């Protein structure tokens, strides 16, 4: 490299060459300072600083940029840096020059130059590795017609062997049936928890007609594609409900078919209406507002689960673009809730409704660190940004019926977390909760 240092009685200028860059500077006037940076893309940027001298810096940049530093007797002016540089020895260089400036050194200390060259070589190595990594992966070009296969991302995807671009039953399997009129086929995921929480809340309110059997539908084993389940929900998603009371209440004597209900939001409304007047979970005077927030959850949560959760937690290869995109949207949604809950105990005011039951398993569990773990909670900066959502989530979590509903159709988690594969009576839930409490006491 080449470096020219011009010194007069009033000022100094230090020219730094690094990573294939050439700098030449000259001090000719005290009326102004102009720095011109010329990059390999043939674009230029001009910076004007306070009057003291004029200098022209010509910099050729390869994989990462260069920088020019003007040193004046009055102090240190601005540092002009190409934004492409990711790692820089600037801090070391500035400190070394400050020491040499105070000691009267001309800045040509061999030790400083050696450290500078070592740091520059390290920066070049990092940049070269990044270029090698990026060049080894060709950009994806969509084909004219998409086909399903491992080359399209199914390989290594935990759901790749399950999801297919077709609908309908894949095999014959009848659904089991218990003794209660309400038969629920579900899994203890957020969407499944919505329904079991409501059913447990109805039972806690003294509505014994809400007794139910909850059968496990293991989506990892493709239970949702059996013929019996597809007959209840052609979309092959949990939860799904059969109400045999509806067949008995029908005016059509020839109809013995139970009422099928699918989609978690639809099931919440169906059950709330079925037992209307005996609870306050869908109050008539707030029905529209409750439905507003119920449908908000139904439309918004896929961006959290299928977007943020998938790319941040489940995707084998982490990619910045989808993670940034869905993190932005998830935080926006949390801010919507935080604003709504700023002066409200529950989502729709002072009354606990099915809107809370629908939103909590997703957003409440997320801010509590239960949905995607404590790392996701920290990544989203939950503790600092969403205090009202946290307060609400802790309130809902403290309800006994919520704790009961969250453990049903669940077979994973720590030993101190209540788990119940199938539910056929209140005693089943009591036993699961007692077992988890015993494990928790033993740990203490």
mmCIF file of N, CA and C in Angstrom, residues 10-88:
data_model
loop_
_atom_site.group_PDB
_atom_site.id
_atom_site.type_symbol
_atom_site.label_atom_id
_atom_site.label_comp_id
_atom_site.label_asym_id
_atom_site.label_seq_id
_atom_site.Cartn_x
_atom_site.Cartn_y
_atom_site.Cartn_z
ATOM 1 N N UNK A 10 -0.604 23.610 11.857
ATOM 2 C CA UNK A 10 -1.920 23.678 12.478
ATOM 3 C C UNK A 10 -2.708 22.376 12.440
ATOM 4 N N UNK A 11 -2.328 21.421 11.572
ATOM 5 C CA UNK A 11 -3.191 20.232 11.419
ATOM 6 C C UNK A 11 -2.401 19.043 10.921
ATOM 7 N N UNK A 12 -3.012 17.918 11.112
ATOM 8 C CA UNK A 12 -2.460 16.667 10.597
ATOM 9 C C UNK A 12 -3.560 15.915 9.844
ATOM 10 N N UNK A 13 -3.135 15.117 8.898
ATOM 11 C CA UNK A 13 -4.100 14.267 8.201
ATOM 12 C C UNK A 13 -3.528 12.850 8.102
ATOM 13 N N UNK A 14 -4.288 11.912 8.529
ATOM 14 C CA UNK A 14 -3.855 10.518 8.492
ATOM 15 C C UNK A 14 -4.598 9.790 7.381
ATOM 16 N N UNK A 15 -3.874 9.173 6.479
ATOM 17 C CA UNK A 15 -4.498 8.386 5.402
ATOM 18 C C UNK A 15 -4.344 6.916 5.708
ATOM 19 N N UNK A 16 -5.438 6.196 5.635
ATOM 20 C CA UNK A 16 -5.430 4.768 5.974
ATOM 21 C C UNK A 16 -5.738 3.956 4.724
ATOM 22 N N UNK A 17 -4.876 3.038 4.415
ATOM 23 C CA UNK A 17 -5.115 2.123 3.302
ATOM 24 C C UNK A 17 -5.390 0.747 3.854
ATOM 25 N N UNK A 18 -6.462 0.060 3.371
ATOM 26 C CA UNK A 18 -6.718 -1.304 3.833
ATOM 27 C C UNK A 18 -7.537 -2.051 2.805
ATOM 28 N N UNK A 19 -7.320 -3.357 2.753
ATOM 29 C CA UNK A 19 -8.121 -4.294 1.946
ATOM 30 C C UNK A 19 -8.233 -3.860 0.497
ATOM 31 N N UNK A 20 -7.117 -3.666 -0.165
ATOM 32 C CA UNK A 20 -7.155 -3.357 -1.582
ATOM 33 C C UNK A 20 -7.612 -1.962 -1.911
ATOM 34 N N UNK A 21 -7.396 -0.997 -1.017
ATOM 35 C CA UNK A 21 -7.839 0.376 -1.243
ATOM 36 C C UNK A 21 -6.629 1.282 -1.345
ATOM 37 N N UNK A 22 -6.777 2.313 -2.135
ATOM 38 C CA UNK A 22 -5.692 3.263 -2.342
ATOM 39 C C UNK A 22 -6.158 4.636 -1.929
ATOM 40 N N UNK A 23 -5.387 5.271 -1.092
ATOM 41 C CA UNK A 23 -5.771 6.594 -0.595
ATOM 42 C C UNK A 23 -4.659 7.580 -0.920
ATOM 43 N N UNK A 24 -5.028 8.707 -1.462
ATOM 44 C CA UNK A 24 -4.062 9.788 -1.618
ATOM 45 C C UNK A 24 -4.706 11.066 -1.140
ATOM 46 N N UNK A 25 -3.972 11.829 -0.414
ATOM 47 C CA UNK A 25 -4.553 13.028 0.176
ATOM 48 C C UNK A 25 -3.595 14.197 0.003
ATOM 49 N N UNK A 26 -4.141 15.346 -0.086
ATOM 50 C CA UNK A 26 -3.316 16.538 -0.171
ATOM 51 C C UNK A 26 -3.980 17.660 0.591
ATOM 52 N N UNK A 27 -3.151 18.459 1.244
ATOM 53 C CA UNK A 27 -3.645 19.604 1.997
ATOM 54 C C UNK A 27 -3.243 20.862 1.246
ATOM 55 N N UNK A 28 -4.261 21.589 0.759
ATOM 56 C CA UNK A 28 -3.931 22.732 -0.078
ATOM 57 C C UNK A 28 -4.622 24.011 0.316
ATOM 58 N N UNK A 29 -5.702 23.918 1.064
ATOM 59 C CA UNK A 29 -6.435 25.122 1.399
ATOM 60 C C UNK A 29 -7.045 24.985 2.767
ATOM 61 N N UNK A 30 -7.384 26.124 3.415
ATOM 62 C CA UNK A 30 -7.981 26.113 4.735
ATOM 63 C C UNK A 30 -9.411 26.614 4.690
ATOM 64 N N UNK A 31 -10.042 26.577 3.493
ATOM 65 C CA UNK A 31 -11.392 27.123 3.389
ATOM 66 C C UNK A 31 -12.454 26.040 3.439
ATOM 67 N N UNK A 32 -12.108 24.822 3.270
ATOM 68 C CA UNK A 32 -13.133 23.775 3.300
ATOM 69 C C UNK A 32 -12.502 22.409 3.211
ATOM 70 N N UNK A 33 -13.300 21.397 3.472
ATOM 71 C CA UNK A 33 -12.811 20.017 3.434
ATOM 72 C C UNK A 33 -13.793 19.183 2.636
ATOM 73 N N UNK A 34 -13.302 18.502 1.608
ATOM 74 C CA UNK A 34 -14.172 17.672 0.781
ATOM 75 C C UNK A 34 -13.560 16.281 0.672
ATOM 76 N N UNK A 35 -14.378 15.281 0.940
ATOM 77 C CA UNK A 35 -13.914 13.903 0.815
ATOM 78 C C UNK A 35 -14.784 13.216 -0.220
ATOM 79 N N UNK A 36 -14.185 12.656 -1.225
ATOM 80 C CA UNK A 36 -14.940 11.943 -2.257
ATOM 81 C C UNK A 36 -14.582 10.459 -2.182
ATOM 82 N N UNK A 37 -15.607 9.624 -2.064
ATOM 83 C CA UNK A 37 -15.396 8.183 -1.985
ATOM 84 C C UNK A 37 -15.903 7.552 -3.269
ATOM 85 N N UNK A 38 -15.030 6.860 -4.011
ATOM 86 C CA UNK A 38 -15.394 6.225 -5.263
ATOM 87 C C UNK A 38 -15.378 4.728 -5.041
ATOM 88 N N UNK A 39 -16.531 4.068 -5.223
ATOM 89 C CA UNK A 39 -16.629 2.629 -4.998
ATOM 90 C C UNK A 39 -16.543 1.894 -6.329
ATOM 91 N N UNK A 40 -16.400 0.571 -6.245
ATOM 92 C CA UNK A 40 -16.250 -0.242 -7.444
ATOM 93 C C UNK A 40 -17.466 -0.177 -8.331
ATOM 94 N N UNK A 41 -18.616 0.225 -7.786
ATOM 95 C CA UNK A 41 -19.837 0.336 -8.573
ATOM 96 C C UNK A 41 -19.880 1.630 -9.384
ATOM 97 N N UNK A 42 -18.821 2.402 -9.374
ATOM 98 C CA UNK A 42 -18.690 3.667 -10.108
ATOM 99 C C UNK A 42 -19.577 4.762 -9.556
ATOM 100 N N UNK A 43 -20.140 4.577 -8.359
ATOM 101 C CA UNK A 43 -20.902 5.636 -7.728
ATOM 102 C C UNK A 43 -19.997 6.389 -6.768
ATOM 103 N N UNK A 44 -20.333 7.616 -6.486
ATOM 104 C CA UNK A 44 -19.502 8.422 -5.602
ATOM 105 C C UNK A 44 -20.366 9.124 -4.583
ATOM 106 N N UNK A 45 -19.786 9.407 -3.438
ATOM 107 C CA UNK A 45 -20.458 10.122 -2.374
ATOM 108 C C UNK A 45 -19.566 11.273 -1.946
ATOM 109 N N UNK A 46 -20.115 12.445 -1.800
ATOM 110 C CA UNK A 46 -19.333 13.623 -1.427
ATOM 111 C C UNK A 46 -19.761 14.072 -0.047
ATOM 112 N N UNK A 47 -18.816 14.282 0.820
ATOM 113 C CA UNK A 47 -19.079 14.764 2.173
ATOM 114 C C UNK A 47 -18.366 16.098 2.357
ATOM 115 N N UNK A 48 -19.038 17.072 2.895
ATOM 116 C CA UNK A 48 -18.440 18.365 3.217
ATOM 117 C C UNK A 48 -18.394 18.532 4.723
ATOM 118 N N UNK A 49 -17.238 18.910 5.249
ATOM 119 C CA UNK A 49 -17.092 19.142 6.676
ATOM 120 C C UNK A 49 -16.723 20.587 6.910
ATOM 121 N N UNK A 50 -16.467 20.962 8.177
ATOM 122 C CA UNK A 50 -16.237 22.353 8.501
ATOM 123 C C UNK A 50 -14.953 22.862 7.864
ATOM 124 N N UNK A 51 -14.867 24.137 7.547
ATOM 125 C CA UNK A 51 -13.685 24.680 6.850
ATOM 126 C C UNK A 51 -12.420 24.458 7.642
ATOM 127 N N UNK A 52 -11.446 23.873 7.005
ATOM 128 C CA UNK A 52 -10.112 23.804 7.588
ATOM 129 C C UNK A 52 -9.095 23.442 6.526
ATOM 130 N N UNK A 53 -9.481 22.555 5.607
ATOM 131 C CA UNK A 53 -8.546 22.199 4.550
ATOM 132 C C UNK A 53 -9.316 21.463 3.470
ATOM 133 N N UNK A 54 -8.685 21.293 2.338
ATOM 134 C CA UNK A 54 -9.299 20.565 1.234
ATOM 135 C C UNK A 54 -8.481 19.324 0.972
ATOM 136 N N UNK A 55 -9.194 18.200 0.848
ATOM 137 C CA UNK A 55 -8.454 16.974 0.560
ATOM 138 C C UNK A 55 -9.304 16.098 -0.341
ATOM 139 N N UNK A 56 -8.666 15.356 -1.186
ATOM 140 C CA UNK A 56 -9.346 14.431 -2.082
ATOM 141 C C UNK A 56 -8.897 13.034 -1.734
ATOM 142 N N UNK A 57 -9.889 12.193 -1.394
ATOM 143 C CA UNK A 57 -9.572 10.806 -1.055
ATOM 144 C C UNK A 57 -10.228 9.920 -2.095
ATOM 145 N N UNK A 58 -9.436 9.141 -2.785
ATOM 146 C CA UNK A 58 -9.946 8.221 -3.790
ATOM 147 C C UNK A 58 -9.783 6.812 -3.256
ATOM 148 N N UNK A 59 -10.899 6.098 -3.121
ATOM 149 C CA UNK A 59 -10.849 4.778 -2.488
ATOM 150 C C UNK A 59 -11.445 3.746 -3.429
ATOM 151 N N UNK A 60 -10.710 2.683 -3.722
ATOM 152 C CA UNK A 60 -11.249 1.569 -4.481
ATOM 153 C C UNK A 60 -11.584 0.456 -3.529
ATOM 154 N N UNK A 61 -12.821 -0.049 -3.584
ATOM 155 C CA UNK A 61 -13.281 -1.022 -2.599
ATOM 156 C C UNK A 61 -13.580 -2.353 -3.247
ATOM 157 N N UNK A 62 -13.219 -3.433 -2.574
ATOM 158 C CA UNK A 62 -13.528 -4.769 -3.064
ATOM 159 C C UNK A 62 -14.690 -5.344 -2.266
ATOM 160 N N UNK A 63 -14.383 -6.215 -1.307
ATOM 161 C CA UNK A 63 -15.463 -6.873 -0.574
ATOM 162 C C UNK A 63 -15.977 -6.065 0.584
ATOM 163 N N UNK A 64 -15.155 -5.231 1.162
ATOM 164 C CA UNK A 64 -15.648 -4.326 2.184
ATOM 165 C C UNK A 64 -14.914 -3.015 2.063
ATOM 166 N N UNK A 65 -15.465 -1.979 2.633
ATOM 167 C CA UNK A 65 -15.047 -0.633 2.315
ATOM 168 C C UNK A 65 -13.802 -0.157 3.020
ATOM 169 N N UNK A 66 -13.526 1.107 2.820
ATOM 170 C CA UNK A 66 -12.382 1.755 3.415
ATOM 171 C C UNK A 66 -12.843 2.984 4.150
ATOM 172 N N UNK A 67 -11.946 3.594 4.847
ATOM 173 C CA UNK A 67 -12.324 4.770 5.592
ATOM 174 C C UNK A 67 -11.216 5.809 5.556
ATOM 175 N N UNK A 68 -11.606 7.055 5.711
ATOM 176 C CA UNK A 68 -10.654 8.155 5.755
ATOM 177 C C UNK A 68 -10.887 8.935 7.017
ATOM 178 N N UNK A 69 -9.831 9.355 7.650
ATOM 179 C CA UNK A 69 -9.941 10.057 8.917
ATOM 180 C C UNK A 69 -9.148 11.344 8.830
ATOM 181 N N UNK A 70 -9.798 12.431 9.054
ATOM 182 C CA UNK A 70 -9.109 13.715 9.091
ATOM 183 C C UNK A 70 -8.779 14.073 10.520
ATOM 184 N N UNK A 71 -7.540 14.344 10.797
ATOM 185 C CA UNK A 71 -7.102 14.647 12.143
ATOM 186 C C UNK A 71 -6.713 16.115 12.213
ATOM 187 N N UNK A 72 -7.338 16.866 13.084
ATOM 188 C CA UNK A 72 -7.048 18.269 13.234
ATOM 189 C C UNK A 72 -6.444 18.555 14.607
ATOM 190 N N UNK A 73 -5.811 19.659 14.664
ATOM 191 C CA UNK A 73 -5.236 20.048 15.946
ATOM 192 C C UNK A 73 -6.322 20.291 16.972
ATOM 193 N N UNK A 74 -7.504 20.794 16.542
ATOM 194 C CA UNK A 74 -8.577 21.116 17.480
ATOM 195 C C UNK A 74 -9.263 19.853 18.010
ATOM 196 N N UNK A 75 -9.130 18.748 17.382
ATOM 197 C CA UNK A 75 -9.795 17.531 17.841
ATOM 198 C C UNK A 75 -9.998 16.570 16.691
ATOM 199 N N UNK A 76 -10.912 15.600 16.916
ATOM 200 C CA UNK A 76 -11.148 14.556 15.918
ATOM 201 C C UNK A 76 -12.439 14.852 15.167
ATOM 202 N N UNK A 77 -12.372 15.003 13.832
ATOM 203 C CA UNK A 77 -13.593 15.224 13.052
ATOM 204 C C UNK A 77 -14.323 13.911 12.794
ATOM 205 N N UNK A 78 -15.321 13.984 11.910
ATOM 206 C CA UNK A 78 -16.136 12.813 11.636
ATOM 207 C C UNK A 78 -15.331 11.716 10.946
ATOM 208 N N UNK A 79 -15.776 10.483 11.165
ATOM 209 C CA UNK A 79 -15.192 9.330 10.486
ATOM 210 C C UNK A 79 -16.108 8.975 9.328
ATOM 211 N N UNK A 80 -15.554 8.886 8.138
ATOM 212 C CA UNK A 80 -16.326 8.562 6.960
ATOM 213 C C UNK A 80 -16.056 7.110 6.628
ATOM 214 N N UNK A 81 -17.094 6.293 6.625
ATOM 215 C CA UNK A 81 -16.894 4.855 6.503
ATOM 216 C C UNK A 81 -17.870 4.265 5.509
ATOM 217 N N UNK A 82 -17.357 3.422 4.629
ATOM 218 C CA UNK A 82 -18.222 2.681 3.719
ATOM 219 C C UNK A 82 -19.056 1.714 4.545
ATOM 220 N N UNK A 83 -20.367 1.678 4.332
ATOM 221 C CA UNK A 83 -21.248 0.873 5.157
ATOM 222 C C UNK A 83 -21.077 -0.615 4.937
ATOM 223 N N UNK A 84 -20.380 -1.005 3.889
ATOM 224 C CA UNK A 84 -20.204 -2.432 3.656
ATOM 225 C C UNK A 84 -19.266 -3.082 4.663
ATOM 226 N N UNK A 85 -18.444 -2.306 5.338
ATOM 227 C CA UNK A 85 -17.511 -2.890 6.293
ATOM 228 C C UNK A 85 -18.273 -3.441 7.477
ATOM 229 N N UNK A 86 -18.019 -4.692 7.820
ATOM 230 C CA UNK A 86 -18.697 -5.322 8.944
ATOM 231 C C UNK A 86 -17.805 -5.398 10.178
ATOM 232 N N UNK A 87 -16.515 -5.646 9.959
ATOM 233 C CA UNK A 87 -15.587 -5.647 11.077
ATOM 234 C C UNK A 87 -14.478 -4.680 10.754
ATOM 235 N N UNK A 88 -14.067 -3.895 11.729
ATOM 236 C CA UNK A 88 -13.116 -2.837 11.448
ATOM 237 C C UNK A 88 -12.128 -2.684 12.587
#
